[in-house]
Amino acid sequence: MNKKAMTYFLSIVLLIPLSCERERGTYTKIKGTVREYNSDKIVENALVKLVFLQYLKFTVIEHIMDTVRSDHNGNYSFEINTEADDNELLVYAETEQHFSHNATSDVPEPETHALRGVNQHIDLEVIPFAWLKINAVNSLGNDFAWVNRIEGSNSSYGFHIREGVQKIRRTLGNSEITIYCFLHKRDDLTGINSYTVQTIARDTSEITIHY
């Protein structure tokens, strides 16, 4: 066999396995269950998104590849031919009764990255809404307390509170929430206190602040 024919033959041999490997690498299967954060509660009818991430200089763009709804058992699945490029795949769930990382910075970016071309099981969590009822008692001789913004609150700011005033704020459910309070007498900051409360999904927890 001459040199030219040998080169052509080796090229064909090398192309066959590479082509097969590329085809296998583009087919992605993902399945799992959606549950509430820090709970075994199943979440049905959640909107589960499969996206690929495009990294730019100052931001990351999510491009939706497919969406499904979780069933009555909280299960979901994707079977999709993905393009063989370097973009990362991400799968996460959203509902109207739970927090989304796309709606608030209080919820961290999902860490559930899917692998391209692999049959894989990925369980998902969503953080439920909860509420805090905040009371105040003037037991320390100050004029008022300033409460920093509560995690998960609809408000962008904190608030002043005095005895006889009650504040209710939305927060992260099934979570340990820390409340930071700055005590004031006239124009002077006299102290800083913190309170920790364990929240319950879809329920209201109550706490009393002393100033």
PDB file of C-alpha atoms in Angstrom:
ATOM      1  CA  MET A   1       0.000   0.000   0.000  1.00  0.00           C
ATOM      2  CA  ASN A   2       1.492   3.349  -0.999  1.00  0.00           C
ATOM      3  CA  LYS A   3       1.890   6.260   1.442  1.00  0.00           C
ATOM      4  CA  LYS A   4      -1.088   8.253   0.079  1.00  0.00           C
ATOM      5  CA  ALA A   5      -3.468   5.286   0.376  1.00  0.00           C
ATOM      6  CA  MET A   6      -2.233   4.490   3.885  1.00  0.00           C
ATOM      7  CA  THR A   7      -2.893   8.102   5.022  1.00  0.00           C
ATOM      8  CA  TYR A   8      -6.454   7.989   3.597  1.00  0.00           C
ATOM      9  CA  PHE A   9      -7.145   4.648   5.311  1.00  0.00           C
ATOM     10  CA  LEU A  10      -5.938   5.911   8.724  1.00  0.00           C
ATOM     11  CA  SER A  11      -8.073   9.055   8.364  1.00  0.00           C
ATOM     12  CA  ILE A  12     -11.214   6.938   7.882  1.00  0.00           C
ATOM     13  CA  VAL A  13     -10.368   4.734  10.879  1.00  0.00           C
ATOM     14  CA  LEU A  14      -9.820   7.760  13.115  1.00  0.00           C
ATOM     15  CA  LEU A  15     -13.005   9.520  12.009  1.00  0.00           C
ATOM     16  CA  ILE A  16     -15.333   6.630  12.811  1.00  0.00           C
ATOM     17  CA  PRO A  17     -14.847   6.529  16.631  1.00  0.00           C
ATOM     18  CA  LEU A  18     -14.659  10.324  16.885  1.00  0.00           C
ATOM     19  CA  SER A  19     -17.977  10.709  15.080  1.00  0.00           C
ATOM     20  CA  CYS A  20     -19.689   8.103  17.247  1.00  0.00           C
ATOM     21  CA  GLU A  21     -18.352   9.682  20.435  1.00  0.00           C
ATOM     22  CA  ARG A  22     -19.633  13.112  19.386  1.00  0.00           C
ATOM     23  CA  GLU A  23     -23.131  11.744  18.742  1.00  0.00           C
ATOM     24  CA  ARG A  24     -23.247  10.045  22.149  1.00  0.00           C
ATOM     25  CA  GLY A  25     -21.977  13.203  23.819  1.00  0.00           C
ATOM     26  CA  THR A  26     -24.845  15.366  22.574  1.00  0.00           C
ATOM     27  CA  TYR A  27     -27.754  13.338  24.020  1.00  0.00           C
ATOM     28  CA  THR A  28     -28.577  14.386  27.590  1.00  0.00           C
ATOM     29  CA  LYS A  29     -31.051  12.762  30.027  1.00  0.00           C
ATOM     30  CA  ILE A  30     -31.898  14.331  33.379  1.00  0.00           C
ATOM     31  CA  LYS A  31     -34.467  13.287  35.957  1.00  0.00           C
ATOM     32  CA  GLY A  32     -35.100  14.015  39.613  1.00  0.00           C
ATOM     33  CA  THR A  33     -37.530  15.205  42.273  1.00  0.00           C
ATOM     34  CA  VAL A  34     -38.460  18.714  43.414  1.00  0.00           C
ATOM     35  CA  ARG A  35     -38.714  19.216  47.187  1.00  0.00           C
ATOM     36  CA  GLU A  36     -38.922  22.132  49.570  1.00  0.00           C
ATOM     37  CA  TYR A  37     -35.722  23.402  51.130  1.00  0.00           C
ATOM     38  CA  ASN A  38     -34.826  21.662  54.423  1.00  0.00           C
ATOM     39  CA  SER A  39     -37.902  19.444  54.105  1.00  0.00           C
ATOM     40  CA  ASP A  40     -39.114  16.190  52.567  1.00  0.00           C
ATOM     41  CA  LYS A  41     -42.230  17.922  51.235  1.00  0.00           C
ATOM     42  CA  ILE A  42     -42.780  17.129  47.549  1.00  0.00           C
ATOM     43  CA  VAL A  43     -43.448  20.096  45.245  1.00  0.00           C
ATOM     44  CA  GLU A  44     -45.774  19.303  42.361  1.00  0.00           C
ATOM     45  CA  ASN A  45     -46.458  21.463  39.296  1.00  0.00           C
ATOM     46  CA  ALA A  46     -43.151  23.293  39.712  1.00  0.00           C
ATOM     47  CA  LEU A  47     -41.773  24.810  36.524  1.00  0.00           C
ATOM     48  CA  VAL A  48     -38.434  23.081  35.941  1.00  0.00           C
ATOM     49  CA  LYS A  49     -36.062  24.811  33.532  1.00  0.00           C
ATOM     50  CA  LEU A  50     -33.108  23.402  31.632  1.00  0.00           C
ATOM     51  CA  VAL A  51     -30.840  26.236  30.507  1.00  0.00           C
ATOM     52  CA  PHE A  52     -27.358  26.728  29.189  1.00  0.00           C
ATOM     53  CA  LEU A  53     -25.233  29.511  30.631  1.00  0.00           C
ATOM     54  CA  GLN A  54     -23.507  32.122  28.515  1.00  0.00           C
ATOM     55  CA  TYR A  55     -20.747  33.859  30.461  1.00  0.00           C
ATOM     56  CA  LEU A  56     -20.155  37.495  29.558  1.00  0.00           C
ATOM     57  CA  LYS A  57     -17.721  39.943  31.123  1.00  0.00           C
ATOM     58  CA  PHE A  58     -20.054  41.290  33.795  1.00  0.00           C
ATOM     59  CA  THR A  59     -23.004  38.909  33.792  1.00  0.00           C
ATOM     60  CA  VAL A  60     -24.303  35.426  33.011  1.00  0.00           C
ATOM     61  CA  ILE A  61     -27.196  34.920  30.584  1.00  0.00           C
ATOM     62  CA  GLU A  62     -29.538  31.943  30.914  1.00  0.00           C
ATOM     63  CA  HIS A  63     -30.787  30.548  27.591  1.00  0.00           C
ATOM     64  CA  ILE A  64     -33.800  28.260  28.083  1.00  0.00           C
ATOM     65  CA  MET A  65     -33.478  24.945  26.258  1.00  0.00           C
ATOM     66  CA  ASP A  66     -36.590  23.210  27.609  1.00  0.00           C
ATOM     67  CA  THR A  67     -39.140  23.396  30.444  1.00  0.00           C
ATOM     68  CA  VAL A  68     -41.371  20.797  32.117  1.00  0.00           C
ATOM     69  CA  ARG A  69     -43.738  20.641  35.103  1.00  0.00           C
ATOM     70  CA  SER A  70     -43.107  18.328  38.046  1.00  0.00           C
ATOM     71  CA  ASP A  71     -45.823  15.675  38.448  1.00  0.00           C
ATOM     72  CA  HIS A  72     -47.911  14.841  41.536  1.00  0.00           C
ATOM     73  CA  ASN A  73     -44.904  13.004  42.980  1.00  0.00           C
ATOM     74  CA  GLY A  74     -42.612  15.964  42.368  1.00  0.00           C
ATOM     75  CA  ASN A  75     -40.783  14.123  39.591  1.00  0.00           C
ATOM     76  CA  TYR A  76     -39.494  15.685  36.376  1.00  0.00           C
ATOM     77  CA  SER A  77     -37.388  14.539  33.432  1.00  0.00           C
ATOM     78  CA  PHE A  78     -35.648  15.893  30.341  1.00  0.00           C
ATOM     79  CA  GLU A  79     -34.412  14.048  27.248  1.00  0.00           C
ATOM     80  CA  ILE A  80     -32.794  16.417  24.798  1.00  0.00           C
ATOM     81  CA  ASN A  81     -30.168  16.571  22.092  1.00  0.00           C
ATOM     82  CA  THR A  82     -27.759  19.240  23.268  1.00  0.00           C
ATOM     83  CA  GLU A  83     -25.199  20.981  21.114  1.00  0.00           C
ATOM     84  CA  ALA A  84     -21.639  19.838  21.630  1.00  0.00           C
ATOM     85  CA  ASP A  85     -20.118  23.110  22.819  1.00  0.00           C
ATOM     86  CA  ASP A  86     -18.586  24.410  26.040  1.00  0.00           C
ATOM     87  CA  ASN A  87     -21.686  26.087  27.502  1.00  0.00           C
ATOM     88  CA  GLU A  88     -22.625  24.848  30.975  1.00  0.00           C
ATOM     89  CA  LEU A  89     -26.033  23.302  31.560  1.00  0.00           C
ATOM     90  CA  LEU A  90     -28.143  24.210  34.579  1.00  0.00           C
ATOM     91  CA  VAL A  91     -31.449  22.802  35.833  1.00  0.00           C
ATOM     92  CA  TYR A  92     -33.607  24.443  38.522  1.00  0.00           C
ATOM     93  CA  ALA A  93     -37.247  24.771  39.628  1.00  0.00           C
ATOM     94  CA  GLU A  94     -39.577  27.729  40.228  1.00  0.00           C
ATOM     95  CA  THR A  95     -43.104  28.188  41.610  1.00  0.00           C
ATOM     96  CA  GLU A  96     -45.216  31.197  42.570  1.00  0.00           C
ATOM     97  CA  GLN A  97     -45.135  30.111  46.236  1.00  0.00           C
ATOM     98  CA  HIS A  98     -41.358  29.832  46.460  1.00  0.00           C
ATOM     99  CA  PHE A  99     -38.364  32.103  46.059  1.00  0.00           C
ATOM    100  CA  SER A 100     -36.387  32.228  42.823  1.00  0.00           C
ATOM    101  CA  HIS A 101     -32.792  33.324  42.339  1.00  0.00           C
ATOM    102  CA  ASN A 102     -34.038  35.295  39.312  1.00  0.00           C
ATOM    103  CA  ALA A 103     -36.338  37.403  41.530  1.00  0.00           C
ATOM    104  CA  THR A 104     -34.219  38.105  44.619  1.00  0.00           C
ATOM    105  CA  SER A 105     -30.552  38.216  45.537  1.00  0.00           C
ATOM    106  CA  ASP A 106     -31.422  36.608  48.909  1.00  0.00           C
ATOM    107  CA  VAL A 107     -31.558  33.240  47.174  1.00  0.00           C
ATOM    108  CA  PRO A 108     -28.152  31.959  46.014  1.00  0.00           C
ATOM    109  CA  GLU A 109     -27.524  30.958  42.430  1.00  0.00           C
ATOM    110  CA  PRO A 110     -28.357  27.263  41.884  1.00  0.00           C
ATOM    111  CA  GLU A 111     -25.376  24.945  42.153  1.00  0.00           C
ATOM    112  CA  THR A 112     -27.062  22.106  40.289  1.00  0.00           C
ATOM    113  CA  HIS A 113     -25.055  21.942  37.080  1.00  0.00           C
ATOM    114  CA  ALA A 114     -25.975  19.176  34.662  1.00  0.00           C
ATOM    115  CA  LEU A 115     -23.479  17.232  32.549  1.00  0.00           C
ATOM    116  CA  ARG A 116     -23.816  17.183  28.792  1.00  0.00           C
ATOM    117  CA  GLY A 117     -24.307  13.784  27.208  1.00  0.00           C
ATOM    118  CA  VAL A 118     -24.894  11.922  30.491  1.00  0.00           C
ATOM    119  CA  ASN A 119     -27.872  10.044  31.967  1.00  0.00           C
ATOM    120  CA  GLN A 120     -28.098  11.641  35.419  1.00  0.00           C
ATOM    121  CA  HIS A 121     -30.313  12.111  38.501  1.00  0.00           C
ATOM    122  CA  ILE A 122     -30.557  15.638  39.953  1.00  0.00           C
ATOM    123  CA  ASP A 123     -32.899  16.456  42.841  1.00  0.00           C
ATOM    124  CA  LEU A 124     -33.950  20.101  43.191  1.00  0.00           C
ATOM    125  CA  GLU A 125     -34.935  22.303  46.142  1.00  0.00           C
ATOM    126  CA  VAL A 126     -37.071  25.453  46.314  1.00  0.00           C
ATOM    127  CA  ILE A 127     -37.233  27.808  49.309  1.00  0.00           C
ATOM    128  CA  PRO A 128     -40.811  28.445  50.506  1.00  0.00           C
ATOM    129  CA  PHE A 129     -42.256  31.752  51.694  1.00  0.00           C
ATOM    130  CA  ALA A 130     -42.614  32.418  55.426  1.00  0.00           C
ATOM    131  CA  TRP A 131     -43.350  35.508  57.517  1.00  0.00           C
ATOM    132  CA  LEU A 132     -41.938  37.226  60.602  1.00  0.00           C
ATOM    133  CA  LYS A 133     -44.062  39.218  63.065  1.00  0.00           C
ATOM    134  CA  ILE A 134     -41.767  41.642  64.893  1.00  0.00           C
ATOM    135  CA  ASN A 135     -42.712  43.347  68.170  1.00  0.00           C
ATOM    136  CA  ALA A 136     -40.699  45.752  70.316  1.00  0.00           C
ATOM    137  CA  VAL A 137     -40.403  46.381  74.064  1.00  0.00           C
ATOM    138  CA  ASN A 138     -38.691  49.435  75.576  1.00  0.00           C
ATOM    139  CA  SER A 139     -36.765  47.624  78.287  1.00  0.00           C
ATOM    140  CA  LEU A 140     -33.279  49.122  77.798  1.00  0.00           C
ATOM    141  CA  GLY A 141     -34.048  52.844  78.002  1.00  0.00           C
ATOM    142  CA  ASN A 142     -33.485  53.716  74.341  1.00  0.00           C
ATOM    143  CA  ASP A 143     -35.742  55.720  72.026  1.00  0.00           C
ATOM    144  CA  PHE A 144     -36.137  53.213  69.199  1.00  0.00           C
ATOM    145  CA  ALA A 145     -34.459  50.369  67.308  1.00  0.00           C
ATOM    146  CA  TRP A 146     -33.488  50.280  63.666  1.00  0.00           C
ATOM    147  CA  VAL A 147     -33.966  46.812  62.183  1.00  0.00           C
ATOM    148  CA  ASN A 148     -31.929  45.893  59.122  1.00  0.00           C
ATOM    149  CA  ARG A 149     -33.753  44.550  56.097  1.00  0.00           C
ATOM    150  CA  ILE A 150     -35.076  41.011  56.653  1.00  0.00           C
ATOM    151  CA  GLU A 151     -33.844  38.337  54.222  1.00  0.00           C
ATOM    152  CA  GLY A 152     -36.528  37.622  51.629  1.00  0.00           C
ATOM    153  CA  SER A 153     -38.520  40.766  52.432  1.00  0.00           C
ATOM    154  CA  ASN A 154     -40.530  42.506  49.712  1.00  0.00           C
ATOM    155  CA  SER A 155     -39.045  45.764  50.980  1.00  0.00           C
ATOM    156  CA  SER A 156     -35.609  46.957  49.952  1.00  0.00           C
ATOM    157  CA  TYR A 157     -34.983  48.697  53.279  1.00  0.00           C
ATOM    158  CA  GLY A 158     -35.019  48.169  57.026  1.00  0.00           C
ATOM    159  CA  PHE A 159     -37.330  49.995  59.428  1.00  0.00           C
ATOM    160  CA  HIS A 160     -37.645  51.828  62.753  1.00  0.00           C
ATOM    161  CA  ILE A 161     -39.620  50.120  65.493  1.00  0.00           C
ATOM    162  CA  ARG A 162     -40.912  51.236  68.880  1.00  0.00           C
ATOM    163  CA  GLU A 163     -43.054  49.690  71.569  1.00  0.00           C
ATOM    164  CA  GLY A 164     -46.652  49.415  70.406  1.00  0.00           C
ATOM    165  CA  VAL A 165     -45.637  49.072  66.745  1.00  0.00           C
ATOM    166  CA  GLN A 166     -45.760  45.701  65.017  1.00  0.00           C
ATOM    167  CA  LYS A 167     -44.075  44.873  61.711  1.00  0.00           C
ATOM    168  CA  ILE A 168     -44.723  41.871  59.487  1.00  0.00           C
ATOM    169  CA  ARG A 169     -42.192  40.924  56.820  1.00  0.00           C
ATOM    170  CA  ARG A 170     -41.935  38.067  54.347  1.00  0.00           C
ATOM    171  CA  THR A 171     -38.832  35.926  54.742  1.00  0.00           C
ATOM    172  CA  LEU A 172     -37.194  32.629  53.752  1.00  0.00           C
ATOM    173  CA  GLY A 173     -39.063  29.563  54.986  1.00  0.00           C
ATOM    174  CA  ASN A 174     -37.518  26.537  56.712  1.00  0.00           C
ATOM    175  CA  SER A 175     -34.485  28.714  57.411  1.00  0.00           C
ATOM    176  CA  GLU A 176     -32.584  30.191  60.336  1.00  0.00           C
ATOM    177  CA  ILE A 177     -32.951  33.946  60.016  1.00  0.00           C
ATOM    178  CA  THR A 178     -30.798  36.471  61.891  1.00  0.00           C
ATOM    179  CA  ILE A 179     -32.245  39.908  62.651  1.00  0.00           C
ATOM    180  CA  TYR A 180     -29.829  42.768  63.333  1.00  0.00           C
ATOM    181  CA  CYS A 181     -31.049  45.689  65.460  1.00  0.00           C
ATOM    182  CA  PHE A 182     -29.313  49.026  66.085  1.00  0.00           C
ATOM    183  CA  LEU A 183     -30.368  50.740  69.318  1.00  0.00           C
ATOM    184  CA  HIS A 184     -30.672  54.541  69.359  1.00  0.00           C
ATOM    185  CA  LYS A 185     -31.124  57.152  72.069  1.00  0.00           C
ATOM    186  CA  ARG A 186     -31.652  60.584  70.529  1.00  0.00           C
ATOM    187  CA  ASP A 187     -29.025  60.697  67.755  1.00  0.00           C
ATOM    188  CA  ASP A 188     -26.596  58.283  69.369  1.00  0.00           C
ATOM    189  CA  LEU A 189     -26.097  54.602  68.590  1.00  0.00           C
ATOM    190  CA  THR A 190     -26.038  52.878  71.980  1.00  0.00           C
ATOM    191  CA  GLY A 191     -25.778  49.236  70.992  1.00  0.00           C
ATOM    192  CA  ILE A 192     -26.326  46.474  68.473  1.00  0.00           C
ATOM    193  CA  ASN A 193     -28.339  43.330  69.148  1.00  0.00           C
ATOM    194  CA  SER A 194     -29.068  40.299  67.013  1.00  0.00           C
ATOM    195  CA  TYR A 195     -31.860  37.754  67.217  1.00  0.00           C
ATOM    196  CA  THR A 196     -32.110  34.377  65.518  1.00  0.00           C
ATOM    197  CA  VAL A 197     -35.381  32.694  64.631  1.00  0.00           C
ATOM    198  CA  GLN A 198     -36.188  29.418  62.858  1.00  0.00           C
ATOM    199  CA  THR A 199     -38.904  29.985  60.273  1.00  0.00           C
ATOM    200  CA  ILE A 200     -41.545  27.514  59.125  1.00  0.00           C
ATOM    201  CA  ALA A 201     -42.811  27.266  55.538  1.00  0.00           C
ATOM    202  CA  ARG A 202     -46.068  29.174  54.935  1.00  0.00           C
ATOM    203  CA  ASP A 203     -46.296  30.109  58.620  1.00  0.00           C
ATOM    204  CA  THR A 204     -45.649  33.224  60.704  1.00  0.00           C
ATOM    205  CA  SER A 205     -42.972  33.246  63.408  1.00  0.00           C
ATOM    206  CA  GLU A 206     -43.056  35.922  66.112  1.00  0.00           C
ATOM    207  CA  ILE A 207     -40.143  37.690  67.770  1.00  0.00           C
ATOM    208  CA  THR A 208     -39.793  40.523  70.302  1.00  0.00           C
ATOM    209  CA  ILE A 209     -37.001  43.078  70.093  1.00  0.00           C
ATOM    210  CA  HIS A 210     -35.750  44.908  73.191  1.00  0.00           C
ATOM    211  CA  TYR A 211     -34.421  48.429  72.839  1.00  0.00           C
TER     212      TYR A 211
END
